GROMACS .gro file of C-alpha atoms in nm:
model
  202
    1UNK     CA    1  -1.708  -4.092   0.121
    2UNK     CA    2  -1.813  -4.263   0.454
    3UNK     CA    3  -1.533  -4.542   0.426
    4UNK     CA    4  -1.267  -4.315   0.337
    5UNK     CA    5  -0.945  -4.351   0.504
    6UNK     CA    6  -0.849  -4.052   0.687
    7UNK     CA    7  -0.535  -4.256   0.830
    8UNK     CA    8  -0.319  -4.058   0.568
    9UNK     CA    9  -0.403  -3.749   0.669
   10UNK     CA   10  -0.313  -3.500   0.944
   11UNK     CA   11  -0.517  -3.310   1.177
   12UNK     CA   12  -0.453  -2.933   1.222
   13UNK     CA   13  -0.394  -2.917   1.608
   14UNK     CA   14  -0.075  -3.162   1.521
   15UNK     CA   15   0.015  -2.935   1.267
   16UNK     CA   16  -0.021  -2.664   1.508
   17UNK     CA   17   0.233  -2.827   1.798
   18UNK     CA   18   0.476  -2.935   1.494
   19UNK     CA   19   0.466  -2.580   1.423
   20UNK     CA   20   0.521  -2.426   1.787
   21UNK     CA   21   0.762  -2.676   1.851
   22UNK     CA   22   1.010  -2.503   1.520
   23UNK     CA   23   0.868  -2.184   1.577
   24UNK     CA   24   0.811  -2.038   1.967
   25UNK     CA   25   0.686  -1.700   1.864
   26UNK     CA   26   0.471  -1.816   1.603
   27UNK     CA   27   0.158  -1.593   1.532
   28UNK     CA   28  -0.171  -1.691   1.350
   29UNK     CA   29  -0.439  -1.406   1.223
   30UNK     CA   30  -0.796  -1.502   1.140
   31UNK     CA   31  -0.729  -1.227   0.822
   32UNK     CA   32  -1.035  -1.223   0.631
   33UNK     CA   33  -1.416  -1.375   0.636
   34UNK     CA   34  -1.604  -1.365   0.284
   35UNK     CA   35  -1.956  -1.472   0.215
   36UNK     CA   36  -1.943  -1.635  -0.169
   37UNK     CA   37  -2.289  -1.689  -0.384
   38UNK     CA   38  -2.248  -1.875  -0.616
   39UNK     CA   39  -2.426  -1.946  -0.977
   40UNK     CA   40  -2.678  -2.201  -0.872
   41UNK     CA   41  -2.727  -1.922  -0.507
   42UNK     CA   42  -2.565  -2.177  -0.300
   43UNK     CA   43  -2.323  -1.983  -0.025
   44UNK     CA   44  -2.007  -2.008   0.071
   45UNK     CA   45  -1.811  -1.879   0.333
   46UNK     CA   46  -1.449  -1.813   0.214
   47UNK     CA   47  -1.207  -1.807   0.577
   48UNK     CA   48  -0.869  -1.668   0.511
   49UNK     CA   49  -0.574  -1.718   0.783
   50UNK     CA   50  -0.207  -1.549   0.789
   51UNK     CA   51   0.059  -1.710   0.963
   52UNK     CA   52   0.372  -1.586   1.083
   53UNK     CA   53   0.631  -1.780   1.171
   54UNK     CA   54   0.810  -1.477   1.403
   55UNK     CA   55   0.835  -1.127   1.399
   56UNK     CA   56   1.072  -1.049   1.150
   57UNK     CA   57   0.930  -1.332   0.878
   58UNK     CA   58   0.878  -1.142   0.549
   59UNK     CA   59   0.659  -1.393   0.372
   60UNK     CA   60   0.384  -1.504   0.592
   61UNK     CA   61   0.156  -1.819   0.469
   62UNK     CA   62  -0.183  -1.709   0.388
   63UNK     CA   63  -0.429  -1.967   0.291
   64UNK     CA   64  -0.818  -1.982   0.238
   65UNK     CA   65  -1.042  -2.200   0.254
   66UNK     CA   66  -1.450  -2.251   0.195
   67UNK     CA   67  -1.721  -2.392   0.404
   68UNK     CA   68  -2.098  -2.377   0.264
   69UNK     CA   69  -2.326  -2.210   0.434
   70UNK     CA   70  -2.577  -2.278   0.654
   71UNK     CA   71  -2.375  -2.602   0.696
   72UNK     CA   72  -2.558  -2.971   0.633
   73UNK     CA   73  -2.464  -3.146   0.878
   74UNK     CA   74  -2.456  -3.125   1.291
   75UNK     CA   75  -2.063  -3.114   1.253
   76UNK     CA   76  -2.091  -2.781   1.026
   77UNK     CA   77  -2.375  -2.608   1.121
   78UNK     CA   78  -2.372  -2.331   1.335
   79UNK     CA   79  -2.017  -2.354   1.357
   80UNK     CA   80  -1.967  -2.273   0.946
   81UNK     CA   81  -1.683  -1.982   1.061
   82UNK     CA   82  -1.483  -2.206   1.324
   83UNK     CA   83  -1.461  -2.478   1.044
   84UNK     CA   84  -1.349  -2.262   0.744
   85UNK     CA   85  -1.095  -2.156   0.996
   86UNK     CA   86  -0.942  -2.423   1.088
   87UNK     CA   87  -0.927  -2.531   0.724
   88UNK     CA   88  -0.739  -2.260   0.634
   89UNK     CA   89  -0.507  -2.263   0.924
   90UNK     CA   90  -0.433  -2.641   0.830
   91UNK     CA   91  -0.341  -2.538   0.502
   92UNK     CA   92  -0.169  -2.243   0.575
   93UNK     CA   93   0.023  -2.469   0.828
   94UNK     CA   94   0.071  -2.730   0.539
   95UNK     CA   95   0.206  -2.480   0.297
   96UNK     CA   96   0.465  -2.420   0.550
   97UNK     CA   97   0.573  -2.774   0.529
   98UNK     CA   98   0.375  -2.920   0.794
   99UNK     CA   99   0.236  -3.267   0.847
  100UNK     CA  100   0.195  -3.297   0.459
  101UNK     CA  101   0.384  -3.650   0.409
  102UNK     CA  102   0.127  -3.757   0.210
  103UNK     CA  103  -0.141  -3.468   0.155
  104UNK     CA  104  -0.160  -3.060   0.194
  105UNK     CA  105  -0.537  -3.139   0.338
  106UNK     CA  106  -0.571  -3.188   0.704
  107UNK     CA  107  -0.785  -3.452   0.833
  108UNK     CA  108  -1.035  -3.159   0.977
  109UNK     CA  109  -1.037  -3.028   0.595
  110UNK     CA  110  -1.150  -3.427   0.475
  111UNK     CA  111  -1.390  -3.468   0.719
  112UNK     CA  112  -1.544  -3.118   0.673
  113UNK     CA  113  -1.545  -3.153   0.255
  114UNK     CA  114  -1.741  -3.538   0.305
  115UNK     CA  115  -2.050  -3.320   0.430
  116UNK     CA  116  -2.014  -3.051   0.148
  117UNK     CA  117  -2.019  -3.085  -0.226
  118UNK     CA  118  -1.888  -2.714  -0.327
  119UNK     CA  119  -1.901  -2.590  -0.706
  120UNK     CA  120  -1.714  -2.322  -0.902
  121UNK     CA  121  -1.352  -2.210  -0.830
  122UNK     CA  122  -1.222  -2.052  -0.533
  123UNK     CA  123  -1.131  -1.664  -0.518
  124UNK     CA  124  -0.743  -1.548  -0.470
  125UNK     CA  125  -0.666  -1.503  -0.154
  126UNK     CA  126  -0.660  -1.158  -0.001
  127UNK     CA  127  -0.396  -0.942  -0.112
  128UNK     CA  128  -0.069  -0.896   0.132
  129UNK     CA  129  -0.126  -0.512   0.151
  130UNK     CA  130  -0.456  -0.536   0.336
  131UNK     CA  131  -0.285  -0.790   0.571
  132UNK     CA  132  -0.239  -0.672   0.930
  133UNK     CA  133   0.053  -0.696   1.129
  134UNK     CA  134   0.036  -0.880   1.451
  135UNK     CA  135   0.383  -0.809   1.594
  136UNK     CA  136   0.455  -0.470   1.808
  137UNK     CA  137   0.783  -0.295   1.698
  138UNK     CA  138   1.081  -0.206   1.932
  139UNK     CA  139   1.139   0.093   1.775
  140UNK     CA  140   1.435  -0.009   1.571
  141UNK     CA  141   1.228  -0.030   1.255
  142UNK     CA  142   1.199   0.255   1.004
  143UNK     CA  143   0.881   0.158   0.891
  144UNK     CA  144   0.563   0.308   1.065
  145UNK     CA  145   0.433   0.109   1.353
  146UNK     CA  146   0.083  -0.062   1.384
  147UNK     CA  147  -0.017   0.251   1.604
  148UNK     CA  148   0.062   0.475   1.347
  149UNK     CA  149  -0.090   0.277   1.091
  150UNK     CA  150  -0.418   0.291   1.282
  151UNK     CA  151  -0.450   0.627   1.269
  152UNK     CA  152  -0.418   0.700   0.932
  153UNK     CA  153  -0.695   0.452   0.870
  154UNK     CA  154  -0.930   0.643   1.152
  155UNK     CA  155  -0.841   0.945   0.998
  156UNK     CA  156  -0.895   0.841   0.632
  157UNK     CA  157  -1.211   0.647   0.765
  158UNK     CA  158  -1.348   1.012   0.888
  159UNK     CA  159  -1.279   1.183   0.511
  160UNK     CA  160  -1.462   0.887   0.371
  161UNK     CA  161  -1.068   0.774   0.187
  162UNK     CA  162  -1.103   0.468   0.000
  163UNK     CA  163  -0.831   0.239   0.016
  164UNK     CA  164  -0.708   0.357  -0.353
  165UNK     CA  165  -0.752   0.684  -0.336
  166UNK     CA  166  -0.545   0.661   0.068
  167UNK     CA  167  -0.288   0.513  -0.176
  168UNK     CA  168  -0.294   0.824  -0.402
  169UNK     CA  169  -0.346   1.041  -0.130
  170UNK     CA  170   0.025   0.890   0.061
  171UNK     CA  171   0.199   0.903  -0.293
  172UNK     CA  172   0.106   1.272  -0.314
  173UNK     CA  173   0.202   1.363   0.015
  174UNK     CA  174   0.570   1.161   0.035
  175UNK     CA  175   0.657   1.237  -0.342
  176UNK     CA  176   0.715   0.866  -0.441
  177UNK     CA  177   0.483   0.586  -0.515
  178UNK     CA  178   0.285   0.410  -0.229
  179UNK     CA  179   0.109   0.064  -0.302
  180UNK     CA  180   0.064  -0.012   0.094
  181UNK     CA  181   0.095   0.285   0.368
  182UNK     CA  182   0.333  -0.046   0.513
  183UNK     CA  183   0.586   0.083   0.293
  184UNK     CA  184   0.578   0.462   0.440
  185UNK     CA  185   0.861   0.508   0.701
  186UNK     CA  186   0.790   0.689   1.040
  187UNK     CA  187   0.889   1.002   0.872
  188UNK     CA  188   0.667   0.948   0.615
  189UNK     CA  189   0.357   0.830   0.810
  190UNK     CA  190   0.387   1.147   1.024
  191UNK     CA  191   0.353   1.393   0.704
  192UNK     CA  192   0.050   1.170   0.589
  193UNK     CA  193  -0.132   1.232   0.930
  194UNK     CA  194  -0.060   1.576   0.965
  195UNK     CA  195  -0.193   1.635   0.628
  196UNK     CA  196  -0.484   1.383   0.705
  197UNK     CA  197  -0.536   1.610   1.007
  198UNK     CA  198  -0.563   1.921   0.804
  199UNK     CA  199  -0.801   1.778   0.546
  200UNK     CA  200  -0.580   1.843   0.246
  201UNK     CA  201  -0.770   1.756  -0.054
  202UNK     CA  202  -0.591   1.414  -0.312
   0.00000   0.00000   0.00000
């Protein structure tokens, strides 16, 4: 793949101004880091980002991408994490639209695949509800804030709470069905702690 025109194909820092440029308050999350091992024990290192385009954007663009690990070549190696990053955040920026005229690859996603020759399929990308949320509320909202959040995860961390049976534990203690302690309001999020507090048993 040496003589392969990259001409076609747009690299993720022009992405990333096209994107600024639409979007001033933009925010992008390095979400996830996964070692893979494959079949044949080759590894992988599966890099997923979450954009958001501002604040109040309900469907972020989360996108993954794989770089093998220990990386061949002086490009890759040592840097196998900053790589699989920036892959993802190309596509993640593509998916939103940008700089894909003519491919959803970025030009740093080409170059990087010409020194790797991956096998088997990729994993799904991590689920929304174990997304974070970069953005601090005013207040206004109803739903719990990221402080809030925190704490029920310290606490639930200190009773040894999966994240299942945190989910069980919130639907018991609110009376409705919780997939995401996102979804409890502030009302809500305060019965959880104080019953987290108290050590109530699920």
């Amino acid at each position: 793949m040496s003589g392969f025109n990259l001409d076609n194909y747009v690299d993720v820092p022009t992405r990333l101004g096209m994107a600024l440029k639409k979007y001033p308050d933009l925010r992008i999350q390095e979400t996830h880091r996964e070692i893979i091992e494959m079949p044949d024990k080759s590894c992988f290192i599966r890099c997923t980002v979450t954009v958001w385009r501002d604040q109040a954007d309900p469907i972020p663009a989360v996108a993954s991408a794989c770089e093998i690990y220990p990386g061949r070549t002086p490009y890759t190696k040592m840097s196998e994490n900053e790589v699989g990053f920036t892959s993802a955040l190309g596509r993640a920026l593509g998916y939103m639209g940008f700089g894909i005229n003519k491919s959803i690859a970025s030009r740093n996603e080409v170059e990087a695949a010409q020194s790797r020759q991956p096998t088997g399929r990729l994993a799904p990308v991590v689920p929304m509800h174990d997304v974070e949320q970069p953005f601090e509320t005013d207040g206004a909202s109803p739903y719990a804030n990221p402080k809030q959040l925190g704490l029920i995860r310290v606490l639930a961390n200190k009773q040894n709470l999966s994240n299942d049976q945190l989910k069980e534990f919130c639907t018991n203690i609110v009376g409705r069905p919780i997939m995401s302690s996102k979804e409890l309001t502030k009302a809500e999020v305060s019965k959880v702690i104080d019953a987290l507090k108290l050590g109530e048993p699920l």
